Amino acid sequence: MSLINPIPDTNWLKNNKDNLRVSDEAYLELVQIYDLIDSIDWEYSRINDDATLIDKINQFATNRKKTTVSVVYIVKNEENFILKSLASIIDFADEIIIVDTGSTDGTLECITELSREKIFLYTFEWCDDFSKARNYANSHASCEWILVLDADEVVDDFKNLKLLLSYFKLFDSFSDTVFNFNIIRGSDYYKTGKLISNTGAFQYRGRVHESFYSINNKDIYYANLKINVYGQKRENKEKASYYNELLLKTMLDYPTDSRWCYYYFRDNYSQINLNQMFEYSCKSIFKRGNIVSENNFISNYFSVHIIMFILSKMIDENNYILFDCYLNLIEKKVSGHSDFIFLKYAREFRLIQEDILNSMKSFLEEYNKCLFSENIFSPNCINSLLGYYLFLGGFFEESGLIFRELNLNIRDYPSFINENLINYFQKIHDESYSCNDF
């Protein structure tokens, strides 16, 4: 049975306004809840049926069914953050599940002092697995939806979310959809799954950087909601080291799942070499062995980004044996993405730079032996080439010194010396510029 797409094109509502039996107030509410949806993955799995959608909207306007949400936490030593987080969702939540995993500070006292009827506190013995703790916490949720938060996360605006979830109830349970929120931690910004329907269709997987997975291995769809969650950046070496241990164990638990390999590369890029990247990623990005081909590539969001890390490391290590093969694997997926364009031309630039450095080496060897007597061309010509080579080779300060010492007179140069380049260097190395400025 095909499912109805509940979120039509942005112009659909305007074009069908006359067919809707809704008040002006209800119409504005529809505009607001449609605006909460940033993007969705479910289009191709759901049909656009105008007649059914109009009927559902009319039902929503006349007989709106309330929906309920459980907000779920796992916490440990969060006395400095948990109260602020709870304050941001206390009016939105119908039920708050808090699972403590071994607090030794005042976290439990903070929570128990609230004495709210909707807050339920449980304990869980920590076992180096965030997923097990989260699944235990979610198992206690009794509402129709589950919203998962960390203790330091504050939600800025739930104004229309309940309305959207009530609207969704008219269509189906959305047991195939994970709803992403915008996560903002200082300068870090990303999207992650925060909201699911409480149908038992999902469980967390992964000892760290845990994520929702279908318990029946069915396709999962994602909908991005325009809801911001603000958290704290609480990174330290001890925490990073612990997360790395859990990541490596998770990679062994799920060797064919590229998600965990991606996070390990992201968190440890500067500490691992290209051969280690090949070793860690092989099983998760290729179906059989390490055969680099489109048919053998397991193409998904994480595997594509793993390839980008590998390409970048190839550039770092000047190892281009498989560069074109790996680049071609992801070109169809991300050809217009800035990361892809950067990697493609960073390699080109590195090769150009190597040619320049090799040419500069030969030039310098001959320059040191050259004789100046009865010259046809001004000595400025060859000295300017020295300045150009130094500039293109990345020796900017030395290049600046050369050009500042030259008497740059265009008449001293043959026609093949580019006049625009000479004018450019005159400008950046004249008396108003210092080497440090340059």
Short mmCIF file of C-alpha atoms in Angstrom, two decimals:
data_model
loop_
_atom_site.label_atom_id
_atom_site.label_comp_id
_atom_site.label_asym_id
_atom_site.label_seq_id
_atom_site.Cartn_x
_atom_site.Cartn_y
_atom_site.Cartn_z
CA MET A 1 0.00 0.00 0.00
CA SER A 2 1.40 3.39 -1.02
CA LEU A 3 1.63 6.11 1.59
CA ILE A 4 0.46 9.66 1.00
CA ASN A 5 3.03 12.45 0.98
CA PRO A 6 1.80 14.78 3.76
CA ILE A 7 4.04 17.70 2.78
CA PRO A 8 3.22 18.99 -0.72
CA ASP A 9 5.14 21.44 -2.85
CA THR A 10 5.39 24.92 -1.31
CA ASN A 11 3.01 26.36 -3.92
CA TRP A 12 0.47 23.55 -3.54
CA LEU A 13 -1.22 25.13 -0.52
CA LYS A 14 -1.77 28.43 -2.34
CA ASN A 15 -3.07 26.75 -5.47
CA ASN A 16 -5.54 24.60 -3.51
CA LYS A 17 -6.68 27.13 -0.95
CA ASP A 18 -10.16 27.38 -2.47
CA ASN A 19 -10.61 23.60 -2.19
CA LEU A 20 -9.87 23.58 1.52
CA ARG A 21 -12.68 23.94 4.04
CA VAL A 22 -10.53 25.61 6.68
CA SER A 23 -10.61 28.90 8.53
CA ASP A 24 -8.02 31.59 7.90
CA GLU A 25 -6.47 30.75 11.26
CA ALA A 26 -6.19 27.04 10.37
CA TYR A 27 -4.72 27.95 6.98
CA LEU A 28 -2.01 30.02 8.65
CA GLU A 29 -1.25 27.10 10.97
CA LEU A 30 -0.77 24.86 7.94
CA VAL A 31 1.66 27.38 6.46
CA GLN A 32 3.62 27.40 9.73
CA ILE A 33 3.87 23.63 10.09
CA TYR A 34 4.81 23.15 6.43
CA ASP A 35 7.55 25.70 7.00
CA LEU A 36 9.06 23.48 9.73
CA ILE A 37 10.08 20.94 7.10
CA ASP A 38 13.48 21.72 5.64
CA SER A 39 13.93 18.65 3.42
CA ILE A 40 12.65 15.08 3.26
CA ASP A 41 13.82 11.74 1.88
CA TRP A 42 10.46 10.06 1.55
CA GLU A 43 9.13 11.58 -1.70
CA TYR A 44 9.75 8.60 -3.94
CA SER A 45 8.18 6.18 -1.43
CA ARG A 46 4.98 8.22 -1.04
CA ILE A 47 2.45 9.27 -3.64
CA ASN A 48 1.08 12.74 -4.29
CA ASP A 49 -2.70 12.34 -4.15
CA ASP A 50 -4.38 15.75 -4.12
CA ALA A 51 -7.88 14.51 -3.32
CA THR A 52 -6.74 12.43 -0.33
CA LEU A 53 -4.45 15.20 0.92
CA ILE A 54 -7.26 17.77 0.77
CA ASP A 55 -9.54 15.39 2.69
CA LYS A 56 -6.88 14.85 5.38
CA ILE A 57 -6.29 18.60 5.76
CA ASN A 58 -10.01 19.21 6.19
CA GLN A 59 -10.09 16.50 8.87
CA PHE A 60 -7.16 18.18 10.62
CA ALA A 61 -8.95 21.52 10.66
CA THR A 62 -12.21 20.16 12.05
CA ASN A 63 -11.17 17.30 14.32
CA ARG A 64 -7.61 17.79 15.48
CA LYS A 65 -6.23 14.87 17.49
CA LYS A 66 -3.70 15.67 20.15
CA THR A 67 -0.42 13.80 20.22
CA THR A 68 2.00 13.08 23.06
CA VAL A 69 5.80 13.23 23.30
CA SER A 70 8.27 11.55 25.67
CA VAL A 71 11.54 13.44 26.09
CA VAL A 72 14.30 10.97 26.97
CA TYR A 73 17.74 11.54 28.53
CA ILE A 74 20.70 9.45 29.63
CA VAL A 75 22.83 11.39 32.13
CA LYS A 76 25.97 11.15 34.24
CA ASN A 77 27.35 13.98 36.39
CA GLU A 78 25.25 16.67 34.71
CA GLU A 79 24.31 18.87 37.68
CA ASN A 80 25.58 21.99 35.83
CA PHE A 81 23.40 21.46 32.76
CA ILE A 82 20.36 19.25 33.30
CA LEU A 83 18.08 21.84 34.93
CA LYS A 84 18.51 24.32 32.09
CA SER A 85 17.76 21.61 29.54
CA LEU A 86 14.68 20.46 31.43
CA ALA A 87 13.43 24.03 31.68
CA SER A 88 13.51 24.33 27.88
CA ILE A 89 11.21 21.33 27.31
CA ILE A 90 9.16 21.03 30.53
CA ASP A 91 6.04 22.60 29.00
CA PHE A 92 6.40 20.73 25.70
CA ALA A 93 6.96 17.22 27.09
CA ASP A 94 4.08 15.01 28.20
CA GLU A 95 6.57 12.70 29.89
CA ILE A 96 10.28 13.00 30.74
CA ILE A 97 12.39 9.86 31.08
CA ILE A 98 15.80 10.32 32.72
CA VAL A 99 18.20 7.38 33.03
CA ASP A 100 21.23 7.95 35.23
CA THR A 101 24.33 5.89 34.36
CA GLY A 102 26.34 6.45 37.53
CA SER A 103 26.37 10.08 38.65
CA THR A 104 28.58 10.92 41.62
CA ASP A 105 27.79 14.66 41.78
CA GLY A 106 24.48 16.36 42.56
CA THR A 107 22.65 15.33 39.37
CA LEU A 108 20.17 13.02 41.08
CA GLU A 109 19.45 15.57 43.80
CA CYS A 110 18.77 18.26 41.17
CA ILE A 111 16.26 16.02 39.42
CA THR A 112 14.48 14.71 42.51
CA GLU A 113 14.08 18.23 43.91
CA LEU A 114 11.94 19.14 40.90
CA SER A 115 9.27 16.66 42.05
CA ARG A 116 7.29 16.99 38.83
CA GLU A 117 4.69 14.32 38.11
CA LYS A 118 5.82 13.98 34.51
CA ILE A 119 9.49 13.24 35.38
CA PHE A 120 10.48 9.56 35.77
CA LEU A 121 13.97 8.64 36.98
CA TYR A 122 15.71 5.30 36.33
CA THR A 123 19.25 3.95 36.73
CA PHE A 124 21.41 1.92 34.34
CA GLU A 125 24.77 0.30 35.04
CA TRP A 126 27.25 1.75 32.55
CA CYS A 127 28.76 -0.84 30.19
CA ASP A 128 30.79 1.25 27.70
CA ASP A 129 27.91 1.35 25.24
CA PHE A 130 25.80 4.47 24.66
CA SER A 131 23.31 2.57 22.50
CA LYS A 132 22.43 0.08 25.23
CA ALA A 133 21.81 2.92 27.66
CA ARG A 134 19.69 4.86 25.16
CA ASN A 135 17.67 1.81 24.16
CA TYR A 136 17.00 1.10 27.83
CA ALA A 137 15.85 4.70 28.32
CA ASN A 138 13.61 4.64 25.23
CA SER A 139 12.01 1.38 26.39
CA HIS A 140 10.43 3.31 29.29
CA ALA A 141 8.79 5.90 27.01
CA SER A 142 5.02 5.55 26.80
CA CYS A 143 4.03 8.46 24.54
CA GLU A 144 3.41 8.40 20.78
CA TRP A 145 6.70 10.12 19.96
CA ILE A 146 10.19 9.97 21.46
CA LEU A 147 12.48 13.01 21.50
CA VAL A 148 16.07 12.24 22.58
CA LEU A 149 18.16 14.98 24.19
CA ASP A 150 21.55 15.23 25.89
CA ALA A 151 21.70 16.84 29.32
CA ASP A 152 23.46 19.96 28.03
CA GLU A 153 21.05 20.55 25.12
CA VAL A 154 18.51 23.35 25.10
CA VAL A 155 15.75 23.62 22.51
CA ASP A 156 14.93 27.17 21.49
CA ASP A 157 11.41 26.87 20.08
CA PHE A 158 8.83 24.06 20.09
CA LYS A 159 6.03 26.38 19.06
CA ASN A 160 4.69 24.43 16.09
CA LEU A 161 6.22 20.97 16.56
CA LYS A 162 3.25 19.47 18.45
CA LEU A 163 1.00 20.86 15.73
CA LEU A 164 3.09 19.18 13.04
CA LEU A 165 3.07 15.85 14.88
CA SER A 166 -0.72 16.02 15.31
CA TYR A 167 -1.00 16.66 11.58
CA PHE A 168 1.22 13.65 10.82
CA LYS A 169 -1.10 11.40 12.89
CA LEU A 170 -3.70 11.70 10.13
CA PHE A 171 -1.46 9.93 7.63
CA ASP A 172 0.44 7.07 9.27
CA SER A 173 2.77 6.22 12.14
CA PHE A 174 5.96 7.28 10.33
CA SER A 175 7.73 4.23 11.67
CA ASP A 176 10.13 4.52 8.73
CA THR A 177 11.24 8.10 9.42
CA VAL A 178 13.87 9.70 11.65
CA PHE A 179 13.42 13.44 12.17
CA ASN A 180 16.64 15.47 12.28
CA PHE A 181 17.12 18.68 14.28
CA ASN A 182 19.83 21.31 13.83
CA ILE A 183 22.54 20.87 16.47
CA ILE A 184 24.60 23.94 17.35
CA ARG A 185 27.60 23.56 19.65
CA GLY A 186 29.69 26.71 19.60
CA SER A 187 31.01 26.99 16.04
CA ASP A 188 29.97 23.40 15.21
CA TYR A 189 26.74 22.93 13.27
CA TYR A 190 25.28 19.64 12.08
CA LYS A 191 22.02 17.70 11.79
CA THR A 192 21.22 14.52 13.68
CA GLY A 193 18.24 12.30 14.42
CA LYS A 194 16.36 13.44 17.50
CA LEU A 195 12.73 12.42 17.02
CA ILE A 196 11.03 9.11 16.14
CA SER A 197 7.58 7.63 16.49
CA ASN A 198 7.30 5.24 19.43
CA THR A 199 6.38 2.13 17.45
CA GLY A 200 9.33 -0.06 18.38
CA ALA A 201 10.62 0.11 14.80
CA PHE A 202 13.93 1.71 15.75
CA GLN A 203 16.80 0.92 18.04
CA TYR A 204 20.11 2.64 18.61
CA ARG A 205 23.29 0.97 17.33
CA GLY A 206 26.92 1.80 18.08
CA ARG A 207 28.93 2.02 21.29
CA VAL A 208 29.52 5.73 20.55
CA HIS A 209 28.21 8.22 17.97
CA GLU A 210 25.13 6.02 18.20
CA SER A 211 22.38 6.27 15.61
CA PHE A 212 18.89 4.94 14.94
CA TYR A 213 18.60 1.75 12.88
CA SER A 214 15.55 -0.20 11.75
CA ILE A 215 15.18 -3.35 13.85
CA ASN A 216 13.93 -5.15 10.71
CA ASN A 217 16.67 -3.73 8.45
CA LYS A 218 14.13 -1.78 6.45
CA ASP A 219 14.86 1.47 4.63
CA ILE A 220 15.03 4.55 6.84
CA TYR A 221 13.93 7.95 5.60
CA TYR A 222 14.98 11.29 7.06
CA ALA A 223 13.15 14.57 7.43
CA ASN A 224 15.04 17.68 8.46
CA LEU A 225 13.10 19.97 10.78
CA LYS A 226 13.91 23.64 11.30
CA ILE A 227 14.35 23.26 15.04
CA ASN A 228 17.58 24.34 16.71
CA VAL A 229 19.14 22.53 19.65
CA TYR A 230 21.97 24.35 21.43
CA GLY A 231 24.62 22.38 23.30
CA GLN A 232 28.02 22.83 24.89
CA LYS A 233 31.42 21.96 23.40
CA ARG A 234 32.90 19.75 26.09
CA GLU A 235 35.83 18.12 24.36
CA ASN A 236 38.98 17.02 26.14
CA LYS A 237 41.81 14.55 25.48
CA GLU A 238 40.51 11.98 27.93
CA LYS A 239 37.05 11.99 26.39
CA ALA A 240 38.45 11.86 22.83
CA SER A 241 40.65 8.89 23.74
CA TYR A 242 37.72 7.04 25.33
CA TYR A 243 35.51 7.69 22.29
CA ASN A 244 38.26 6.39 20.00
CA GLU A 245 38.39 3.14 21.95
CA LEU A 246 34.63 2.75 21.62
CA LEU A 247 34.76 3.63 17.91
CA LEU A 248 37.38 0.96 17.18
CA LYS A 249 35.29 -1.62 19.03
CA THR A 250 32.18 -0.55 17.11
CA MET A 251 34.06 -0.88 13.81
CA LEU A 252 34.78 -4.49 14.80
CA ASP A 253 31.14 -5.00 15.82
CA TYR A 254 29.89 -3.71 12.43
CA PRO A 255 32.76 -4.09 9.92
CA THR A 256 30.53 -3.51 6.88
CA ASP A 257 28.88 -0.35 8.24
CA SER A 258 30.77 2.71 6.95
CA ARG A 259 29.28 5.05 9.55
CA TRP A 260 31.80 4.16 12.26
CA CYS A 261 34.78 4.25 9.92
CA TYR A 262 33.74 7.74 8.79
CA TYR A 263 33.66 9.00 12.38
CA TYR A 264 37.03 7.42 13.13
CA PHE A 265 38.61 9.11 10.11
CA ARG A 266 36.95 12.41 11.01
CA ASP A 267 38.22 12.34 14.60
CA ASN A 268 41.70 10.97 13.86
CA TYR A 269 42.61 12.27 10.42
CA SER A 270 46.00 13.70 11.42
CA GLN A 271 47.03 10.59 13.39
CA ILE A 272 46.43 7.91 10.73
CA ASN A 273 48.19 7.31 7.43
CA LEU A 274 46.89 6.27 4.02
CA ASN A 275 47.63 2.56 4.47
CA GLN A 276 45.69 2.55 7.73
CA MET A 277 42.77 4.24 5.98
CA PHE A 278 42.77 1.50 3.34
CA GLU A 279 42.87 -1.17 6.04
CA TYR A 280 40.11 0.32 8.18
CA SER A 281 37.71 1.17 5.33
CA CYS A 282 38.03 -1.80 2.96
CA LYS A 283 35.15 -3.91 4.28
CA SER A 284 32.77 -0.99 4.73
CA ILE A 285 33.08 0.63 1.29
CA PHE A 286 33.70 -2.33 -1.04
CA LYS A 287 31.54 -5.42 -1.49
CA ARG A 288 34.40 -7.78 -2.35
CA GLY A 289 37.98 -7.21 -1.31
CA ASN A 290 39.61 -3.94 -2.28
CA ILE A 291 38.56 -3.83 -5.94
CA VAL A 292 38.19 -0.15 -6.81
CA SER A 293 35.27 -0.11 -9.22
CA GLU A 294 31.83 1.44 -9.40
CA ASN A 295 30.12 -1.96 -9.29
CA ASN A 296 32.07 -2.95 -6.18
CA PHE A 297 31.59 0.37 -4.34
CA ILE A 298 28.99 0.49 -1.56
CA SER A 299 27.77 4.00 -2.26
CA ASN A 300 26.15 5.91 0.61
CA TYR A 301 26.65 9.16 2.52
CA PHE A 302 29.37 7.79 4.81
CA SER A 303 31.29 5.78 2.20
CA VAL A 304 31.43 8.80 -0.11
CA HIS A 305 32.87 10.92 2.70
CA ILE A 306 35.37 8.17 3.57
CA ILE A 307 36.60 8.37 -0.04
CA MET A 308 37.04 12.13 0.41
CA PHE A 309 39.21 11.55 3.47
CA ILE A 310 41.27 9.02 1.51
CA LEU A 311 41.70 11.43 -1.42
CA SER A 312 42.83 14.16 0.95
CA LYS A 313 45.36 11.83 2.57
CA MET A 314 46.66 10.85 -0.88
CA ILE A 315 47.38 14.53 -1.53
CA ASP A 316 49.05 14.90 1.88
CA GLU A 317 51.31 11.92 1.20
CA ASN A 318 51.89 12.64 -2.53
CA ASN A 319 50.50 9.21 -3.37
CA TYR A 320 48.44 9.47 -6.55
CA ILE A 321 48.49 5.85 -7.77
CA LEU A 322 44.75 5.34 -7.17
CA PHE A 323 43.69 8.98 -6.96
CA ASP A 324 41.76 9.09 -10.25
CA CYS A 325 40.07 5.75 -9.55
CA TYR A 326 38.80 6.91 -6.15
CA LEU A 327 37.82 10.32 -7.52
CA ASN A 328 35.73 8.70 -10.24
CA LEU A 329 33.90 6.55 -7.67
CA ILE A 330 32.23 9.58 -6.09
CA GLU A 331 32.04 12.01 -9.01
CA LYS A 332 28.40 11.25 -9.88
CA LYS A 333 27.36 11.70 -6.26
CA VAL A 334 29.16 14.93 -5.39
CA SER A 335 30.51 16.47 -8.61
CA GLY A 336 29.20 19.94 -7.72
CA HIS A 337 30.12 19.82 -4.03
CA SER A 338 32.83 22.21 -2.84
CA ASP A 339 34.73 19.38 -1.10
CA PHE A 340 34.95 17.41 -4.35
CA ILE A 341 36.07 20.45 -6.35
CA PHE A 342 38.65 21.28 -3.68
CA LEU A 343 40.13 17.77 -3.76
CA LYS A 344 40.16 17.61 -7.54
CA TYR A 345 42.01 20.88 -7.98
CA ALA A 346 44.16 20.57 -4.85
CA ARG A 347 45.71 17.55 -6.54
CA GLU A 348 46.13 19.54 -9.77
CA PHE A 349 47.70 22.40 -7.86
CA ARG A 350 50.06 20.05 -6.01
CA LEU A 351 51.26 18.60 -9.32
CA ILE A 352 51.74 22.10 -10.74
CA GLN A 353 53.61 23.10 -7.60
CA GLU A 354 55.90 20.06 -7.92
CA ASP A 355 56.65 20.99 -11.54
CA ILE A 356 57.41 24.55 -10.48
CA LEU A 357 59.71 23.40 -7.66
CA ASN A 358 61.58 21.03 -9.98
CA SER A 359 61.91 23.77 -12.59
CA MET A 360 62.98 26.25 -9.91
CA LYS A 361 65.69 23.86 -8.71
CA SER A 362 67.14 23.62 -12.22
CA PHE A 363 66.83 27.36 -12.70
CA LEU A 364 68.64 28.12 -9.42
CA GLU A 365 71.47 25.75 -10.33
CA GLU A 366 72.03 27.62 -13.61
CA TYR A 367 71.33 31.06 -12.11
CA ASN A 368 74.17 30.58 -9.62
CA LYS A 369 76.55 29.97 -12.55
CA CYS A 370 75.35 32.69 -14.93
CA LEU A 371 77.67 35.48 -16.11
CA PHE A 372 76.69 39.12 -16.57
CA SER A 373 78.72 40.73 -19.37
CA GLU A 374 77.65 42.47 -22.56
CA ASN A 375 74.00 41.55 -21.93
CA ILE A 376 71.35 42.03 -24.58
CA PHE A 377 68.68 42.05 -21.91
CA SER A 378 68.76 43.90 -18.63
CA PRO A 379 69.86 41.76 -15.62
CA ASN A 380 66.44 42.65 -14.25
CA CYS A 381 64.96 40.09 -16.65
CA ILE A 382 66.63 37.05 -15.13
CA ASN A 383 66.32 38.47 -11.63
CA SER A 384 62.58 38.93 -12.17
CA LEU A 385 62.34 35.26 -13.16
CA LEU A 386 64.03 34.45 -9.87
CA GLY A 387 61.36 36.50 -8.09
CA TYR A 388 58.56 34.73 -10.00
CA TYR A 389 59.94 31.28 -9.19
CA LEU A 390 60.25 32.14 -5.51
CA PHE A 391 56.71 33.52 -5.46
CA LEU A 392 55.15 30.50 -7.22
CA GLY A 393 57.19 28.13 -5.08
CA GLY A 394 55.72 29.65 -1.93
CA PHE A 395 58.77 31.66 -0.83
CA PHE A 396 56.86 34.92 -0.54
CA GLU A 397 59.19 36.91 1.69
CA GLU A 398 62.23 36.08 -0.45
CA SER A 399 60.26 36.95 -3.58
CA GLY A 400 59.30 40.27 -2.04
CA LEU A 401 62.94 41.12 -1.35
CA ILE A 402 63.92 40.41 -4.96
CA PHE A 403 61.24 42.66 -6.43
CA ARG A 404 61.86 45.47 -3.97
CA GLU A 405 65.52 45.53 -5.02
CA LEU A 406 64.78 45.55 -8.75
CA ASN A 407 64.37 48.75 -10.71
CA LEU A 408 61.17 47.63 -12.38
CA ASN A 409 61.10 49.40 -15.71
CA ILE A 410 58.88 47.71 -18.30
CA ARG A 411 61.19 48.86 -21.11
CA ASP A 412 63.93 46.62 -19.67
CA TYR A 413 61.89 43.46 -20.40
CA PRO A 414 61.33 41.55 -23.65
CA SER A 415 57.73 41.20 -24.86
CA PHE A 416 57.26 37.65 -23.53
CA ILE A 417 57.53 38.97 -19.97
CA ASN A 418 53.91 39.63 -19.08
CA GLU A 419 53.32 43.34 -18.55
CA ASN A 420 50.39 42.70 -16.21
CA LEU A 421 52.57 40.55 -13.97
CA ILE A 422 55.22 43.25 -13.82
CA ASN A 423 52.64 45.89 -12.91
CA TYR A 424 51.21 43.54 -10.31
CA PHE A 425 54.56 42.99 -8.62
CA GLN A 426 55.33 46.69 -8.82
CA LYS A 427 52.14 47.36 -6.91
CA ILE A 428 52.56 44.81 -4.15
CA HIS A 429 56.25 45.47 -3.61
CA ASP A 430 56.45 49.24 -3.84
CA GLU A 431 57.49 51.43 -0.94
CA SER A 432 54.05 51.26 0.72
CA TYR A 433 54.25 47.48 1.19
CA SER A 434 56.51 45.60 3.56
CA CYS A 435 57.56 41.99 3.21
CA ASN A 436 55.53 41.09 6.27
CA ASP A 437 52.40 42.67 4.79
CA PHE A 438 52.93 40.64 1.67
#
